[in-house]
CSV table of C-alpha atoms in Angstrom, one decimal:
chain,number,residue,atom,x,y,z
S,1,MET,CA,-7.3,2.1,24.8
S,2,LYS,CA,-7.2,4.7,22.0
S,3,ILE,CA,-4.9,4.2,19.1
S,4,LEU,CA,-4.2,6.7,16.2
S,5,VAL,CA,-2.6,5.7,12.9
S,6,ARG,CA,-1.1,8.7,11.2
S,7,CYS,CA,-0.8,8.0,7.5
S,8,THR,CA,1.7,9.8,5.1
S,9,GLY,CA,2.4,9.8,1.4
S,10,PHE,CA,0.2,9.3,-1.6
S,11,VAL,CA,-3.1,7.4,-2.0
S,12,GLY,CA,-1.4,4.0,-2.5
S,13,ASP,CA,0.7,4.5,0.6
S,14,HIS,CA,-2.6,5.0,2.6
S,15,LEU,CA,-4.2,2.0,1.1
S,16,PHE,CA,-1.4,-0.2,2.3
S,17,THR,CA,-2.3,0.7,5.9
S,18,SER,CA,-5.9,-0.6,5.6
S,19,ASP,CA,-5.3,-3.8,7.5
S,20,LEU,CA,-3.5,-2.2,10.4
S,21,ALA,CA,-6.7,-1.4,12.3
S,22,LYS,CA,-7.8,-5.0,12.6
S,23,GLU,CA,-4.4,-6.2,13.6
S,24,LEU,CA,-3.7,-3.4,16.1
S,25,LYS,CA,-7.0,-4.2,17.8
S,26,GLU,CA,-6.1,-7.8,18.0
S,27,TYR,CA,-2.6,-7.0,19.3
S,28,HIS,CA,-3.6,-4.5,21.9
S,29,THR,CA,-6.8,-6.1,23.2
S,30,GLU,CA,-6.2,-6.9,26.9
S,31,VAL,CA,-8.2,-9.5,28.7
S,32,LEU,CA,-8.7,-8.1,32.2
S,33,GLU,CA,-10.1,-9.5,35.3
S,34,PHE,CA,-13.4,-7.7,34.7
S,35,GLY,CA,-13.6,-8.3,31.0
S,36,ILE,CA,-12.1,-7.1,27.8
S,37,LYS,CA,-10.7,-3.6,27.6
S,38,GLU,CA,-12.0,-1.8,24.5
S,39,VAL,CA,-9.5,-0.8,21.8
S,40,THR,CA,-10.4,1.9,19.3
S,41,VAL,CA,-8.3,2.7,16.2
S,42,ASP,CA,-8.6,6.0,14.5
S,43,TYR,CA,-6.9,7.1,11.3
S,44,LEU,CA,-5.4,10.5,10.4
S,45,VAL,CA,-5.0,10.7,6.6
S,46,GLN,CA,-3.4,13.2,4.2
S,47,VAL,CA,-5.6,12.5,1.1
S,48,HIS,CA,-9.3,12.8,0.7
S,49,GLN,CA,-9.7,9.9,-1.7
S,50,VAL,CA,-9.4,7.2,1.0
S,51,MET,CA,-11.9,8.8,3.4
S,52,GLY,CA,-14.9,6.9,2.1
S,53,LEU,CA,-13.1,3.6,1.8
S,54,PHE,CA,-11.7,3.8,5.3
S,55,GLU,CA,-15.1,4.6,6.6
S,56,ASN,CA,-16.3,1.3,5.1
S,57,ASN,CA,-13.6,-0.5,7.1
S,58,PRO,CA,-15.4,-2.2,10.1
S,59,TYR,CA,-12.2,-2.1,12.1
S,60,ILE,CA,-11.5,1.7,11.8
S,61,ASP,CA,-13.5,3.7,14.3
S,62,ASN,CA,-13.0,7.2,13.0
S,63,VAL,CA,-11.2,8.8,10.0
S,64,TYR,CA,-9.9,12.3,10.1
S,65,ILE,CA,-8.2,14.4,7.5
S,66,GLN,CA,-5.0,16.2,8.2
S,67,GLY,CA,-5.6,19.2,10.4
S,68,VAL,CA,-7.3,17.2,13.2
S,69,ASP,CA,-4.3,17.0,15.5
S,70,ASP,CA,-5.5,16.4,19.0
S,71,VAL,CA,-3.1,13.5,19.6
S,72,ASP,CA,-2.9,14.1,23.4
S,73,THR,CA,-6.1,12.1,23.8
S,74,TYR,CA,-4.5,8.9,22.4
S,75,ASP,CA,-2.7,6.2,24.4
S,76,LYS,CA,-0.7,5.2,21.4
S,77,VAL,CA,0.2,7.0,18.1
S,78,TYR,CA,1.7,5.2,15.2
S,79,HIS,CA,3.5,7.3,12.6
S,80,ILE,CA,3.5,5.5,9.3
S,81,PRO,CA,7.0,6.1,7.7
S,82,PRO,CA,7.7,6.8,4.1
S,83,VAL,CA,7.8,3.8,1.8
S,84,ASP,CA,11.0,1.7,1.7
S,85,GLN,CA,10.8,0.4,-1.9
S,86,SER,CA,13.1,-2.6,-1.1
S,87,VAL,CA,10.4,-4.0,1.2
S,88,PRO,CA,6.7,-4.6,0.4
S,89,PRO,CA,5.0,-1.5,1.9
S,90,PRO,CA,2.2,-3.4,3.8
S,91,LEU,CA,4.8,-5.5,5.5
S,92,TYR,CA,7.1,-2.5,6.2
S,93,PHE,CA,4.1,-0.6,7.8
S,94,ARG,CA,3.2,-3.6,10.0
S,95,LYS,CA,6.7,-3.6,11.4
S,96,ALA,CA,6.5,0.1,12.0
S,97,CYS,CA,3.4,-0.6,14.1
S,98,GLU,CA,5.1,-3.3,16.2
S,99,LEU,CA,3.1,-6.1,14.5
S,100,LYS,CA,4.6,-9.5,14.0
S,101,ASN,CA,2.3,-10.5,11.2
S,102,LYS,CA,4.4,-11.1,8.1
S,103,ASN,CA,1.5,-10.8,5.7
S,104,THR,CA,2.2,-8.6,2.7
S,105,GLY,CA,-1.4,-8.0,1.6
S,106,TYR,CA,-4.2,-5.7,2.5
S,107,GLU,CA,-8.0,-5.5,2.0
S,108,ILE,CA,-10.0,-2.5,0.8
S,109,TYR,CA,-13.6,-2.4,1.9
S,110,THR,CA,-16.0,-1.0,-0.7
S,111,ASN,CA,-19.5,0.5,-0.5
S,112,LYS,CA,-22.1,-2.3,-1.1
S,113,GLY,CA,-24.5,0.1,-2.8
S,114,TYR,CA,-21.7,1.3,-5.2
S,115,ASP,CA,-20.7,-2.4,-5.8
S,116,LEU,CA,-24.2,-3.3,-6.9
S,117,SER,CA,-24.5,-0.2,-9.1
S,118,ALA,CA,-21.1,-0.9,-10.8
S,119,LYS,CA,-21.9,-4.6,-11.3
S,120,THR,CA,-25.3,-4.0,-12.9
S,121,GLN,CA,-23.7,-1.5,-15.4
S,122,MET,CA,-20.8,-3.8,-16.5
S,123,PRO,CA,-21.0,-5.0,-20.2
S,124,THR,CA,-22.3,-8.5,-20.5
S,125,ASN,CA,-21.2,-9.3,-24.1
S,126,GLY,CA,-19.0,-12.2,-23.0
S,127,LYS,CA,-15.7,-10.2,-23.4
S,128,PRO,CA,-13.5,-9.6,-20.3
S,129,ASN,CA,-14.1,-6.3,-18.6
S,130,VAL,CA,-10.7,-4.5,-18.2
S,131,ALA,CA,-10.2,-1.3,-16.2
S,132,VAL,CA,-7.5,1.0,-17.5
S,133,GLN,CA,-6.1,4.0,-15.6
S,134,ALA,CA,-6.8,7.1,-17.6
S,135,ASN,CA,-3.3,8.6,-16.9
S,136,TRP,CA,-1.4,5.4,-17.8
S,137,SER,CA,0.8,7.4,-20.2
S,138,GLU,CA,2.2,9.3,-17.3
S,139,LYS,CA,3.2,6.1,-15.6
S,140,SER,CA,5.0,4.7,-18.6
S,141,PHE,CA,8.5,4.8,-20.1
S,142,LEU,CA,10.0,3.3,-23.2
S,143,TYR,CA,13.7,2.4,-23.3
S,144,THR,CA,16.2,-0.3,-24.3
S,145,PRO,CA,18.5,-2.2,-21.9
S,146,GLU,CA,21.4,-0.2,-23.3
S,147,GLN,CA,19.6,3.1,-22.7
S,148,TYR,CA,18.7,2.1,-19.2
S,149,LYS,CA,22.2,1.1,-18.4
S,150,ALA,CA,23.6,4.4,-19.8
S,151,GLY,CA,21.2,6.3,-17.5
S,152,ILE,CA,20.9,9.5,-19.5
S,153,ASP,CA,17.8,11.2,-18.3
S,154,HIS,CA,15.9,13.1,-21.0
S,155,PRO,CA,14.0,16.3,-20.7
S,156,ASN,CA,10.2,16.5,-19.9
S,157,GLU,CA,10.5,13.5,-17.6
S,158,THR,CA,10.5,11.0,-20.5
S,159,GLY,CA,13.1,8.8,-18.9
S,160,TYR,CA,16.2,7.1,-20.1
S,161,GLY,CA,14.8,6.3,-23.5
S,162,GLY,CA,13.4,9.8,-24.1
S,163,ALA,CA,9.9,8.3,-24.9
S,164,ARG,CA,6.7,7.1,-23.3
S,165,ARG,CA,4.7,4.1,-24.4
S,166,ASP,CA,1.9,4.5,-27.0
S,167,VAL,CA,-0.7,3.7,-24.5
S,168,GLN,CA,-3.6,4.5,-26.8
S,169,LYS,CA,-2.2,2.0,-29.3
S,170,ILE,CA,-2.2,-0.7,-26.6
S,171,ILE,CA,-5.7,0.2,-25.5
S,172,ASN,CA,-7.1,0.2,-29.1
S,173,ALA,CA,-5.5,-3.2,-29.8
S,174,LEU,CA,-6.9,-4.8,-26.6
S,175,SER,CA,-10.4,-3.2,-27.2
S,176,LEU,CA,-10.9,-5.7,-30.1
S,177,ASP,CA,-11.1,-8.5,-27.5
S,178,CYS,CA,-12.0,-6.7,-24.3
S,179,ASN,CA,-14.4,-4.2,-22.9
S,180,ILE,CA,-12.1,-1.2,-21.9
S,181,ILE,CA,-13.3,0.8,-19.0
S,182,GLN,CA,-11.3,3.9,-18.2
S,183,VAL,CA,-11.0,4.9,-14.5
S,184,GLY,CA,-9.4,7.8,-12.7
S,185,PHE,CA,-8.4,11.2,-13.9
S,186,PRO,CA,-6.8,11.8,-17.3
S,187,ALA,CA,-3.2,12.6,-18.0
S,188,GLY,CA,-2.2,16.1,-17.0
S,189,THR,CA,-4.5,16.3,-14.0
S,190,PRO,CA,-2.5,17.8,-11.1
S,191,ASN,CA,-1.8,15.2,-8.4
S,192,GLN,CA,-2.1,17.4,-5.4
S,193,LYS,CA,-3.9,17.3,-2.1
S,194,GLY,CA,-6.1,20.2,-3.3
S,195,GLN,CA,-8.5,20.2,-6.2
S,196,PRO,CA,-9.2,18.4,-8.4
S,197,MET,CA,-7.5,15.0,-8.0
S,198,GLY,CA,-7.1,15.1,-4.2
S,199,GLY,CA,-9.9,17.5,-3.3
S,200,LEU,CA,-13.1,17.0,-1.5
S,201,VAL,CA,-15.0,15.6,-4.5
S,202,SER,CA,-12.4,12.9,-4.9
S,203,ALA,CA,-13.5,11.0,-1.8
S,204,GLY,CA,-16.8,10.0,-3.3
S,205,LEU,CA,-15.4,9.5,-6.8
S,206,TYR,CA,-12.6,7.3,-5.5
S,207,SER,CA,-15.1,5.1,-3.6
S,208,MET,CA,-17.2,4.6,-6.7
S,209,THR,CA,-14.1,4.0,-8.8
S,210,ALA,CA,-13.1,1.2,-6.3
S,211,SER,CA,-16.4,-0.5,-6.9
S,212,ILE,CA,-16.1,-0.2,-10.7
S,213,ILE,CA,-12.6,-1.8,-10.6
S,214,LYS,CA,-13.9,-4.5,-8.3
S,215,ALA,CA,-16.6,-5.4,-10.9
S,216,CYS,CA,-13.9,-5.8,-13.6
S,217,ASP,CA,-12.0,-8.9,-14.5
S,218,TRP,CA,-8.6,-7.2,-14.8
S,219,MET,CA,-6.9,-3.8,-14.3
S,220,ILE,CA,-4.0,-2.8,-16.4
S,221,GLY,CA,-1.6,0.1,-16.4
S,222,GLY,CA,1.5,1.2,-14.6
S,223,GLU,CA,2.3,1.0,-10.9
S,224,SER,CA,0.0,3.5,-9.2
S,225,GLY,CA,-2.6,4.1,-6.5
S,226,LEU,CA,-5.3,2.8,-8.8
S,227,ILE,CA,-3.4,-0.4,-9.5
S,228,ASN,CA,-2.9,-0.8,-5.7
S,229,LEU,CA,-6.6,-0.1,-5.2
S,230,ALA,CA,-7.5,-2.8,-7.8
S,231,ALA,CA,-5.3,-5.4,-5.9
S,232,GLY,CA,-6.9,-4.4,-2.6
S,233,VAL,CA,-10.4,-5.1,-3.9
S,234,GLY,CA,-9.4,-8.4,-5.4
S,235,THR,CA,-9.1,-7.6,-9.1
S,236,LYS,CA,-6.2,-9.1,-10.9
S,237,THR,CA,-3.7,-6.6,-12.4
S,238,ILE,CA,-1.1,-6.5,-15.1
S,239,ILE,CA,1.4,-3.7,-15.0
S,240,THR,CA,4.2,-2.7,-17.3
S,241,GLY,CA,7.4,-2.9,-15.4
S,242,ASP,CA,9.1,0.2,-16.9
S,243,PHE,CA,7.8,2.8,-14.4
S,244,VAL,CA,9.2,1.0,-11.3
S,245,HIS,CA,12.4,0.1,-13.1
S,246,GLN,CA,12.9,3.7,-14.2
S,247,LEU,CA,12.4,5.2,-10.7
S,248,TYR,CA,13.6,2.5,-8.4
S,249,GLY,CA,15.4,-0.3,-10.3
S,250,PRO,CA,19.2,-1.0,-10.4
S,251,ASN,CA,19.8,2.2,-12.2
S,252,GLY,CA,16.7,4.1,-10.9
S,253,VAL,CA,16.3,7.8,-11.0
S,254,ILE,CA,15.1,8.2,-7.4
S,255,LYS,CA,16.7,5.1,-5.8
S,256,LYS,CA,18.9,2.3,-7.0
S,257,ILE,CA,17.5,-1.0,-5.8
S,258,GLU,CA,18.4,-4.3,-7.3
S,259,ASN,CA,14.9,-5.8,-6.8
S,260,PRO,CA,12.3,-3.2,-5.7
S,261,LYS,CA,9.3,-4.7,-4.0
S,262,LEU,CA,6.6,-2.6,-5.6
S,263,GLY,CA,3.5,-3.9,-7.4
S,264,PRO,CA,0.7,-6.3,-6.6
S,265,GLU,CA,2.7,-9.4,-7.5
S,266,PHE,CA,4.8,-8.7,-4.3
S,267,TYR,CA,1.8,-7.8,-2.1
S,268,PHE,CA,-0.4,-10.8,-3.2
S,269,PRO,CA,1.9,-13.7,-4.3
S,270,ASN,CA,0.2,-16.5,-6.2
S,271,SER,CA,-2.9,-14.4,-6.8
S,272,GLY,CA,-2.4,-13.9,-10.6
S,273,HIS,CA,-0.9,-10.4,-10.6
S,274,VAL,CA,1.7,-9.8,-13.3
S,275,SER,CA,4.5,-7.3,-13.8
S,276,LEU,CA,5.7,-7.4,-17.3
S,277,ASP,CA,9.4,-7.1,-18.4
S,278,PRO,CA,10.3,-3.4,-18.4
S,279,TYR,CA,12.0,-3.6,-21.8
S,280,LEU,CA,9.0,-4.9,-23.8
S,281,LEU,CA,8.0,-3.1,-26.9
S,282,ASP,CA,4.4,-1.9,-27.2
S,283,GLU,CA,3.6,-4.7,-29.6
S,284,GLU,CA,5.0,-7.2,-27.1
S,285,VAL,CA,2.9,-5.7,-24.3
S,286,ILE,CA,-0.2,-6.1,-26.4
S,287,GLU,CA,0.6,-9.7,-27.1
S,288,GLN,CA,1.3,-10.6,-23.5
S,289,MET,CA,-1.7,-8.7,-22.1
S,290,ARG,CA,-4.0,-10.3,-24.6
S,291,LYS,CA,-2.7,-13.7,-23.8
S,292,LEU,CA,-3.1,-13.2,-20.1
S,293,ILE,CA,-6.6,-11.7,-20.3
S,294,CYS,CA,-8.2,-13.7,-23.1
S,295,GLU,CA,-6.7,-17.2,-22.8
């Protein structure tokens, strides 16, 4: 039996599908009179970044980039729907694939060679190694409860408060107690399926980035594909809650959801992932992150 999983959306949306291959194989394996009928699961993806990681997944047989569209050869094609922010995406995708597993987590398989390389290059001075997404500032907003309730969107995508967090201030303060390791592309890099963030070179860079994050003790930033990557490789995360609240909270710009289920704390309950209060000032973010990381 041949199965195709057609992924959609951004990098994080693709990562959420990583466990579907194993579960689909288990679900569709048929024990016949003359033995077990083989089940193969292929993935058709829209972003280059995940190509290397999905190739590492022992349950995925083939990975194709969008454009390979010979779906007539498959017995079953699962179209992964757009994310519903009110449900943890991994669980939502399982339901879309007729799976009854209620697990909300997912596992990302890294390259063993990259893992060893990253591990041997990590600082060993006794301080926690903390990965920070290079474009965190783009994933941040700064507003008061009153500004959020008023819901007046400001120009230049600065949100209801008309300001973004001073991310560099937060990083500088934490660097006194932690080894800060920036990962990903810097702010201002176009997030497109073409060059440079989503282009061909990204597949290799993203796989190495996964191993670097895996070797770290923590990953901090805003809700993003890199944060979801960190959770998938088993690194604990701390995110500021302002980004999700601005876009999908009770007075969100994109959707209004009382309790959006986005962020590693919803995907991996009881695993130490933290989403901070969206209304914290930068000084309070520093204080809480330092306490979580260093104590």
